[in-house]
C-alpha cells in the first residue's frame, strides 16, 4: 500500500515527531497514563479527522476479542476484555495483555497484527518493547558491578576515555538514573540525517538508516547538557552504557543479553535485532498520522532499531517481559543488595526512578494512605506502547503491548484517540486477585 499523498499539516512537524519516541513516562504516579508525553485535556477535533479515524478503525472494531474463555469470566476479566475492545475501537491497531497473580493467570488480545488487515493479534505475539530495553541493559550493568568490573560511581572516563570530553565526571550511576545532565539524544541524532525539517519523507528515510553508537554520543556531545543530579531522561545515556558493556566484555550487547538475561530468565521469544523487520507472529509498527497520508496510517516496517540501539532495540512478548521482571525482582539476575540500589529513587521529583527501574503506586495495597509499589518500566516506539510492572516479591506481573500510536494528536498536544489506561488500569486491578 502506497502512502505518498501528503497534506500541509502532516509535513510541518517532523522534528517534533522525532522527539516523541522513547520519552520518559509522563505520569508514573497515575497508573491510568504510564507512558508517552504529557498532554492537556481533550481538545476539539476537526470533523475531517474524526471521520478519518472512524473509517480507519471500522474494520478493527469487527475483530473479536480473544480474552476470557466462555464460562470462566469474572468482573475483573470482563473489565480486561472490555478494556482491550475499547482501545481497539477507539483507534489502536492491536493489543496483547498478560496478568499473573496468585489467583489469576490471564492472557488476551484484540485487534489486528497489522493495519492492512493481516491476522488478528495474538496473546503470544512479539512487539517492540522500546525503553523496557533499559531495564535489561541496567541488569547487565549491575552484573558487572557484582563481578567487580566497576562500581556504580566509576566515572565513564575510566572505562572509555574521551567518551564525554566536556563531561569527564559522569558516572555509571548517573547514566543509569538519567541524572548525568545528558540530553535525550534521539531527536538530535535523527536531525543529523534530515536537511528539511518539514519533510516527512526525509524523516521516514532517517528512521530506516543505520546509526553507529558513537553517532548517538556525538549528537549529545554537540548539544546543551543540563545540571548533573537532576532527572532528565536520556536515551543516549543508555546507548553509552551499552558501549561500556561491549568495551569490557569484548562482545556485543545482543550476545550479552542472550547469555545473561534472555537465557537465565527463560525469555525464549525475545531478541535484540539490529536490522528492520519483525520475524514471526508480531504486532507490526503502525502509527496514526491523520489526513497527512492517503489513509491516515503510517507503516513503519522499515524502521531500523539502530535509531534506539541500547536504549530501546529489544523485541519481546508479554510472557517474556513478565518472566524477566519476575526473575529480576526476585534476585535471580542481580544480587539482592544491588537490586535494592536499582529500586532506590535517584533524584527528587514526580518519578520514582531508580537504576533502570521505576515505581508506581500499587492499586492492590490494603492501606491507600501508604500504598505499596509496583516496579518495572514502559516503552514508547514510534508505533507501539508497552508496559511491564510487577510486585517486589515477583508474584504479580502485568505486561502489555499496544500498536497504533496516535502521533497526529500528540504532535499538536491533543489527547490521543485511544488511552492506554483503558486497558492498563483493569489489568492492574485484576492482578489483585
PDB file of C-alpha atoms in Angstrom, residues 55-268:
ATOM      1  CA  UNK A  55     -13.136   4.853   8.863  1.00  0.00           C
ATOM      2  CA  UNK A  56      -9.662   3.638   9.798  1.00  0.00           C
ATOM      3  CA  UNK A  57     -10.953   1.709  12.817  1.00  0.00           C
ATOM      4  CA  UNK A  58     -14.181   0.328  11.370  1.00  0.00           C
ATOM      5  CA  UNK A  59     -12.645  -2.980  10.360  1.00  0.00           C
ATOM      6  CA  UNK A  60     -10.641  -3.240  13.583  1.00  0.00           C
ATOM      7  CA  UNK A  61     -13.797  -2.980  15.677  1.00  0.00           C
ATOM      8  CA  UNK A  62     -15.127  -6.105  13.992  1.00  0.00           C
ATOM      9  CA  UNK A  63     -12.266  -8.242  15.314  1.00  0.00           C
ATOM     10  CA  UNK A  64     -13.418 -10.477  18.109  1.00  0.00           C
ATOM     11  CA  UNK A  65     -11.601 -10.071  21.388  1.00  0.00           C
ATOM     12  CA  UNK A  66      -9.518 -13.113  22.300  1.00  0.00           C
ATOM     13  CA  UNK A  67      -9.874 -12.881  26.038  1.00  0.00           C
ATOM     14  CA  UNK A  68     -11.585 -14.792  28.801  1.00  0.00           C
ATOM     15  CA  UNK A  69     -12.813 -18.264  27.763  1.00  0.00           C
ATOM     16  CA  UNK A  70     -16.592 -18.844  27.974  1.00  0.00           C
ATOM     17  CA  UNK A  71     -17.755 -19.838  31.415  1.00  0.00           C
ATOM     18  CA  UNK A  72     -14.638 -18.533  33.181  1.00  0.00           C
ATOM     19  CA  UNK A  73     -15.365 -14.841  33.344  1.00  0.00           C
ATOM     20  CA  UNK A  74     -15.267 -12.727  36.484  1.00  0.00           C
ATOM     21  CA  UNK A  75     -15.842  -8.989  36.916  1.00  0.00           C
ATOM     22  CA  UNK A  76     -12.065  -8.496  36.688  1.00  0.00           C
ATOM     23  CA  UNK A  77     -11.681 -10.466  33.456  1.00  0.00           C
ATOM     24  CA  UNK A  78     -14.790  -8.861  31.972  1.00  0.00           C
ATOM     25  CA  UNK A  79     -13.141  -5.484  32.587  1.00  0.00           C
ATOM     26  CA  UNK A  80      -9.995  -6.708  30.847  1.00  0.00           C
ATOM     27  CA  UNK A  81     -11.952  -7.861  27.815  1.00  0.00           C
ATOM     28  CA  UNK A  82     -13.818  -4.556  27.700  1.00  0.00           C
ATOM     29  CA  UNK A  83     -10.591  -2.568  28.047  1.00  0.00           C
ATOM     30  CA  UNK A  84      -8.945  -4.338  25.121  1.00  0.00           C
ATOM     31  CA  UNK A  85     -12.019  -3.870  22.987  1.00  0.00           C
ATOM     32  CA  UNK A  86     -12.200  -0.168  23.840  1.00  0.00           C
ATOM     33  CA  UNK A  87      -8.618   0.719  22.887  1.00  0.00           C
ATOM     34  CA  UNK A  88      -9.053  -1.036  19.538  1.00  0.00           C
ATOM     35  CA  UNK A  89     -12.441   0.550  18.914  1.00  0.00           C
ATOM     36  CA  UNK A  90     -11.007   3.952  19.786  1.00  0.00           C
ATOM     37  CA  UNK A  91      -8.163   3.622  17.287  1.00  0.00           C
ATOM     38  CA  UNK A  92      -5.394   1.215  18.358  1.00  0.00           C
ATOM     39  CA  UNK A  93      -4.436  -1.456  15.819  1.00  0.00           C
ATOM     40  CA  UNK A  94      -3.669  -4.377  18.117  1.00  0.00           C
ATOM     41  CA  UNK A  95      -3.260  -5.112  21.819  1.00  0.00           C
ATOM     42  CA  UNK A  96      -1.865  -8.026  23.799  1.00  0.00           C
ATOM     43  CA  UNK A  97      -2.112  -8.277  27.598  1.00  0.00           C
ATOM     44  CA  UNK A  98      -0.962 -10.670  30.316  1.00  0.00           C
ATOM     45  CA  UNK A  99      -1.811 -10.690  34.041  1.00  0.00           C
ATOM     46  CA  UNK A 100      -0.144 -13.070  36.511  1.00  0.00           C
ATOM     47  CA  UNK A 101      -1.065 -13.224  40.185  1.00  0.00           C
ATOM     48  CA  UNK A 102      -1.576 -15.951  42.804  1.00  0.00           C
ATOM     49  CA  UNK A 103      -5.297 -16.043  41.945  1.00  0.00           C
ATOM     50  CA  UNK A 104      -5.244 -15.308  38.222  1.00  0.00           C
ATOM     51  CA  UNK A 105      -3.224 -16.352  35.175  1.00  0.00           C
ATOM     52  CA  UNK A 106      -4.807 -14.477  32.279  1.00  0.00           C
ATOM     53  CA  UNK A 107      -3.814 -13.531  28.763  1.00  0.00           C
ATOM     54  CA  UNK A 108      -5.709 -11.927  25.938  1.00  0.00           C
ATOM     55  CA  UNK A 109      -5.522  -9.900  22.752  1.00  0.00           C
ATOM     56  CA  UNK A 110      -7.688  -7.834  20.425  1.00  0.00           C
ATOM     57  CA  UNK A 111      -7.453  -6.078  17.093  1.00  0.00           C
ATOM     58  CA  UNK A 112      -5.043  -6.849  14.276  1.00  0.00           C
ATOM     59  CA  UNK A 113      -1.363  -7.572  13.854  1.00  0.00           C
ATOM     60  CA  UNK A 114      -1.190  -5.057  11.023  1.00  0.00           C
ATOM     61  CA  UNK A 115      -3.374  -2.132   9.997  1.00  0.00           C
ATOM     62  CA  UNK A 116      -3.552  -3.605   6.488  1.00  0.00           C
ATOM     63  CA  UNK A 117      -5.805  -6.404   7.754  1.00  0.00           C
ATOM     64  CA  UNK A 118      -3.424  -9.262   8.447  1.00  0.00           C
ATOM     65  CA  UNK A 119      -4.335 -11.970  11.023  1.00  0.00           C
ATOM     66  CA  UNK A 120      -5.840 -10.966  14.367  1.00  0.00           C
ATOM     67  CA  UNK A 121      -3.473 -10.010  17.159  1.00  0.00           C
ATOM     68  CA  UNK A 122      -2.497 -12.892  19.444  1.00  0.00           C
ATOM     69  CA  UNK A 123      -1.504 -13.023  23.091  1.00  0.00           C
ATOM     70  CA  UNK A 124       1.799 -14.652  22.129  1.00  0.00           C
ATOM     71  CA  UNK A 125       2.726 -12.027  19.514  1.00  0.00           C
ATOM     72  CA  UNK A 126       6.069 -10.264  19.660  1.00  0.00           C
ATOM     73  CA  UNK A 127       6.375  -6.464  19.640  1.00  0.00           C
ATOM     74  CA  UNK A 128       8.975  -3.749  20.049  1.00  0.00           C
ATOM     75  CA  UNK A 129       9.379  -3.087  23.758  1.00  0.00           C
ATOM     76  CA  UNK A 130      11.376   0.138  23.293  1.00  0.00           C
ATOM     77  CA  UNK A 131      12.531   1.547  26.644  1.00  0.00           C
ATOM     78  CA  UNK A 132      11.815  -1.676  28.510  1.00  0.00           C
ATOM     79  CA  UNK A 133      15.211  -2.473  26.987  1.00  0.00           C
ATOM     80  CA  UNK A 134      16.732  -0.073  29.512  1.00  0.00           C
ATOM     81  CA  UNK A 135      15.925  -2.397  32.410  1.00  0.00           C
ATOM     82  CA  UNK A 136      17.713  -5.207  30.561  1.00  0.00           C
ATOM     83  CA  UNK A 137      20.768  -3.023  29.955  1.00  0.00           C
ATOM     84  CA  UNK A 138      20.713  -1.916  33.593  1.00  0.00           C
ATOM     85  CA  UNK A 139      20.677  -5.586  34.613  1.00  0.00           C
ATOM     86  CA  UNK A 140      23.856  -6.234  32.613  1.00  0.00           C
ATOM     87  CA  UNK A 141      25.498  -3.152  34.135  1.00  0.00           C
ATOM     88  CA  UNK A 142      24.636  -4.249  37.694  1.00  0.00           C
ATOM     89  CA  UNK A 143      26.006  -7.707  36.915  1.00  0.00           C
ATOM     90  CA  UNK A 144      29.318  -6.045  36.077  1.00  0.00           C
ATOM     91  CA  UNK A 145      29.215  -4.266  39.433  1.00  0.00           C
ATOM     92  CA  UNK A 146      28.656  -7.631  41.102  1.00  0.00           C
ATOM     93  CA  UNK A 147      31.640  -9.035  39.195  1.00  0.00           C
ATOM     94  CA  UNK A 148      33.851  -6.184  40.364  1.00  0.00           C
ATOM     95  CA  UNK A 149      34.403  -4.811  36.860  1.00  0.00           C
ATOM     96  CA  UNK A 150      33.389  -1.343  38.051  1.00  0.00           C
ATOM     97  CA  UNK A 151      31.361   0.355  40.765  1.00  0.00           C
ATOM     98  CA  UNK A 152      28.249   2.422  40.324  1.00  0.00           C
ATOM     99  CA  UNK A 153      30.325   5.535  40.939  1.00  0.00           C
ATOM    100  CA  UNK A 154      33.050   4.681  38.428  1.00  0.00           C
ATOM    101  CA  UNK A 155      33.497   7.599  36.007  1.00  0.00           C
ATOM    102  CA  UNK A 156      32.723   6.732  32.406  1.00  0.00           C
ATOM    103  CA  UNK A 157      36.073   8.324  31.598  1.00  0.00           C
ATOM    104  CA  UNK A 158      37.803   5.406  33.376  1.00  0.00           C
ATOM    105  CA  UNK A 159      36.187   2.885  31.023  1.00  0.00           C
ATOM    106  CA  UNK A 160      36.199   4.701  27.676  1.00  0.00           C
ATOM    107  CA  UNK A 161      38.423   7.801  27.903  1.00  0.00           C
ATOM    108  CA  UNK A 162      37.073  10.757  25.977  1.00  0.00           C
ATOM    109  CA  UNK A 163      33.555   9.431  25.511  1.00  0.00           C
ATOM    110  CA  UNK A 164      32.162  12.648  27.010  1.00  0.00           C
ATOM    111  CA  UNK A 165      35.117  15.032  26.591  1.00  0.00           C
ATOM    112  CA  UNK A 166      33.361  18.029  28.168  1.00  0.00           C
ATOM    113  CA  UNK A 167      31.819  15.951  30.971  1.00  0.00           C
ATOM    114  CA  UNK A 168      34.565  13.645  32.302  1.00  0.00           C
ATOM    115  CA  UNK A 169      32.952  13.288  35.739  1.00  0.00           C
ATOM    116  CA  UNK A 170      29.804  11.499  34.507  1.00  0.00           C
ATOM    117  CA  UNK A 171      29.399   8.214  36.390  1.00  0.00           C
ATOM    118  CA  UNK A 172      27.766   4.903  35.587  1.00  0.00           C
ATOM    119  CA  UNK A 173      25.177   5.547  38.302  1.00  0.00           C
ATOM    120  CA  UNK A 174      24.224   8.859  36.691  1.00  0.00           C
ATOM    121  CA  UNK A 175      23.696   7.253  33.290  1.00  0.00           C
ATOM    122  CA  UNK A 176      21.548   4.505  34.811  1.00  0.00           C
ATOM    123  CA  UNK A 177      19.390   7.009  36.701  1.00  0.00           C
ATOM    124  CA  UNK A 178      19.179   9.708  33.994  1.00  0.00           C
ATOM    125  CA  UNK A 179      20.888  12.223  36.271  1.00  0.00           C
ATOM    126  CA  UNK A 180      24.046  12.911  34.254  1.00  0.00           C
ATOM    127  CA  UNK A 181      22.611  16.013  32.604  1.00  0.00           C
ATOM    128  CA  UNK A 182      22.874  14.409  29.161  1.00  0.00           C
ATOM    129  CA  UNK A 183      20.211  15.382  26.589  1.00  0.00           C
ATOM    130  CA  UNK A 184      17.741  12.763  25.357  1.00  0.00           C
ATOM    131  CA  UNK A 185      19.576  12.302  22.083  1.00  0.00           C
ATOM    132  CA  UNK A 186      17.026  10.666  19.770  1.00  0.00           C
ATOM    133  CA  UNK A 187      15.804  13.819  18.037  1.00  0.00           C
ATOM    134  CA  UNK A 188      19.334  15.194  17.959  1.00  0.00           C
ATOM    135  CA  UNK A 189      20.526  12.038  16.211  1.00  0.00           C
ATOM    136  CA  UNK A 190      17.788  11.996  13.587  1.00  0.00           C
ATOM    137  CA  UNK A 191      18.287  15.649  12.793  1.00  0.00           C
ATOM    138  CA  UNK A 192      21.851  14.844  11.652  1.00  0.00           C
ATOM    139  CA  UNK A 193      20.286  12.983   8.695  1.00  0.00           C
ATOM    140  CA  UNK A 194      17.482  15.427   7.871  1.00  0.00           C
ATOM    141  CA  UNK A 195      18.090  18.553   5.805  1.00  0.00           C
ATOM    142  CA  UNK A 196      14.491  19.755   5.632  1.00  0.00           C
ATOM    143  CA  UNK A 197      12.681  19.537   8.987  1.00  0.00           C
ATOM    144  CA  UNK A 198       9.348  19.885   7.169  1.00  0.00           C
ATOM    145  CA  UNK A 199       9.901  16.776   5.028  1.00  0.00           C
ATOM    146  CA  UNK A 200       8.119  13.670   6.207  1.00  0.00           C
ATOM    147  CA  UNK A 201       9.887  11.662   3.501  1.00  0.00           C
ATOM    148  CA  UNK A 202      13.270  12.641   4.942  1.00  0.00           C
ATOM    149  CA  UNK A 203      12.038  11.715   8.408  1.00  0.00           C
ATOM    150  CA  UNK A 204      10.993   8.264   7.281  1.00  0.00           C
ATOM    151  CA  UNK A 205      14.291   7.807   5.455  1.00  0.00           C
ATOM    152  CA  UNK A 206      16.181   8.761   8.615  1.00  0.00           C
ATOM    153  CA  UNK A 207      14.221   6.190  10.646  1.00  0.00           C
ATOM    154  CA  UNK A 208      15.332   3.471   8.230  1.00  0.00           C
ATOM    155  CA  UNK A 209      19.068   4.208   8.276  1.00  0.00           C
ATOM    156  CA  UNK A 210      21.914   2.595  10.199  1.00  0.00           C
ATOM    157  CA  UNK A 211      23.482   4.508  13.083  1.00  0.00           C
ATOM    158  CA  UNK A 212      26.698   3.736  14.925  1.00  0.00           C
ATOM    159  CA  UNK A 213      26.588   4.029  18.707  1.00  0.00           C
ATOM    160  CA  UNK A 214      29.245   6.738  18.563  1.00  0.00           C
ATOM    161  CA  UNK A 215      26.846   8.845  16.487  1.00  0.00           C
ATOM    162  CA  UNK A 216      24.352   8.850  19.376  1.00  0.00           C
ATOM    163  CA  UNK A 217      27.088  10.068  21.696  1.00  0.00           C
ATOM    164  CA  UNK A 218      28.364  12.637  19.210  1.00  0.00           C
ATOM    165  CA  UNK A 219      24.842  14.038  18.883  1.00  0.00           C
ATOM    166  CA  UNK A 220      24.545  14.791  22.603  1.00  0.00           C
ATOM    167  CA  UNK A 221      28.153  15.935  22.935  1.00  0.00           C
ATOM    168  CA  UNK A 222      27.268  18.648  20.437  1.00  0.00           C
ATOM    169  CA  UNK A 223      24.190  19.680  22.430  1.00  0.00           C
ATOM    170  CA  UNK A 224      23.364  21.529  25.620  1.00  0.00           C
ATOM    171  CA  UNK A 225      23.611  19.480  28.838  1.00  0.00           C
ATOM    172  CA  UNK A 226      21.621  20.064  31.984  1.00  0.00           C
ATOM    173  CA  UNK A 227      22.666  20.238  35.599  1.00  0.00           C
ATOM    174  CA  UNK A 228      24.047  16.907  36.949  1.00  0.00           C
ATOM    175  CA  UNK A 229      21.860  15.378  39.652  1.00  0.00           C
ATOM    176  CA  UNK A 230      18.568  16.417  38.111  1.00  0.00           C
ATOM    177  CA  UNK A 231      16.405  13.838  36.357  1.00  0.00           C
ATOM    178  CA  UNK A 232      16.465  14.233  32.587  1.00  0.00           C
ATOM    179  CA  UNK A 233      15.547  11.184  30.519  1.00  0.00           C
ATOM    180  CA  UNK A 234      18.407  10.317  28.171  1.00  0.00           C
ATOM    181  CA  UNK A 235      18.284   7.593  25.532  1.00  0.00           C
ATOM    182  CA  UNK A 236      21.849   8.384  24.503  1.00  0.00           C
ATOM    183  CA  UNK A 237      22.972   7.773  28.081  1.00  0.00           C
ATOM    184  CA  UNK A 238      21.836   4.157  27.769  1.00  0.00           C
ATOM    185  CA  UNK A 239      23.495   3.856  24.383  1.00  0.00           C
ATOM    186  CA  UNK A 240      26.693   4.857  26.182  1.00  0.00           C
ATOM    187  CA  UNK A 241      26.107   2.169  28.839  1.00  0.00           C
ATOM    188  CA  UNK A 242      25.879  -0.417  26.075  1.00  0.00           C
ATOM    189  CA  UNK A 243      29.178   0.846  24.708  1.00  0.00           C
ATOM    190  CA  UNK A 244      30.774   0.405  28.137  1.00  0.00           C
ATOM    191  CA  UNK A 245      29.456  -3.158  28.350  1.00  0.00           C
ATOM    192  CA  UNK A 246      30.884  -4.021  24.947  1.00  0.00           C
ATOM    193  CA  UNK A 247      34.216  -2.407  25.830  1.00  0.00           C
ATOM    194  CA  UNK A 248      34.801  -4.527  28.948  1.00  0.00           C
ATOM    195  CA  UNK A 249      33.336  -7.786  27.612  1.00  0.00           C
ATOM    196  CA  UNK A 250      34.552  -7.874  24.022  1.00  0.00           C
ATOM    197  CA  UNK A 251      31.050  -8.967  22.944  1.00  0.00           C
ATOM    198  CA  UNK A 252      28.110  -7.102  21.504  1.00  0.00           C
ATOM    199  CA  UNK A 253      25.139  -6.307  23.698  1.00  0.00           C
ATOM    200  CA  UNK A 254      22.879  -8.717  21.827  1.00  0.00           C
ATOM    201  CA  UNK A 255      25.101 -11.657  22.754  1.00  0.00           C
ATOM    202  CA  UNK A 256      25.369 -10.485  26.365  1.00  0.00           C
ATOM    203  CA  UNK A 257      21.596 -10.222  26.666  1.00  0.00           C
ATOM    204  CA  UNK A 258      21.127 -13.712  25.279  1.00  0.00           C
ATOM    205  CA  UNK A 259      23.683 -15.225  27.649  1.00  0.00           C
ATOM    206  CA  UNK A 260      22.965 -13.307  30.820  1.00  0.00           C
ATOM    207  CA  UNK A 261      19.320 -12.152  30.596  1.00  0.00           C
ATOM    208  CA  UNK A 262      17.196 -13.905  27.973  1.00  0.00           C
ATOM    209  CA  UNK A 263      18.532 -17.396  28.679  1.00  0.00           C
ATOM    210  CA  UNK A 264      18.551 -17.295  32.507  1.00  0.00           C
ATOM    211  CA  UNK A 265      15.099 -15.648  32.650  1.00  0.00           C
ATOM    212  CA  UNK A 266      13.544 -18.119  30.205  1.00  0.00           C
ATOM    213  CA  UNK A 267      12.792 -15.465  27.575  1.00  0.00           C
ATOM    214  CA  UNK A 268      12.509 -17.827  24.610  1.00  0.00           C
TER     215      UNK A 268
END
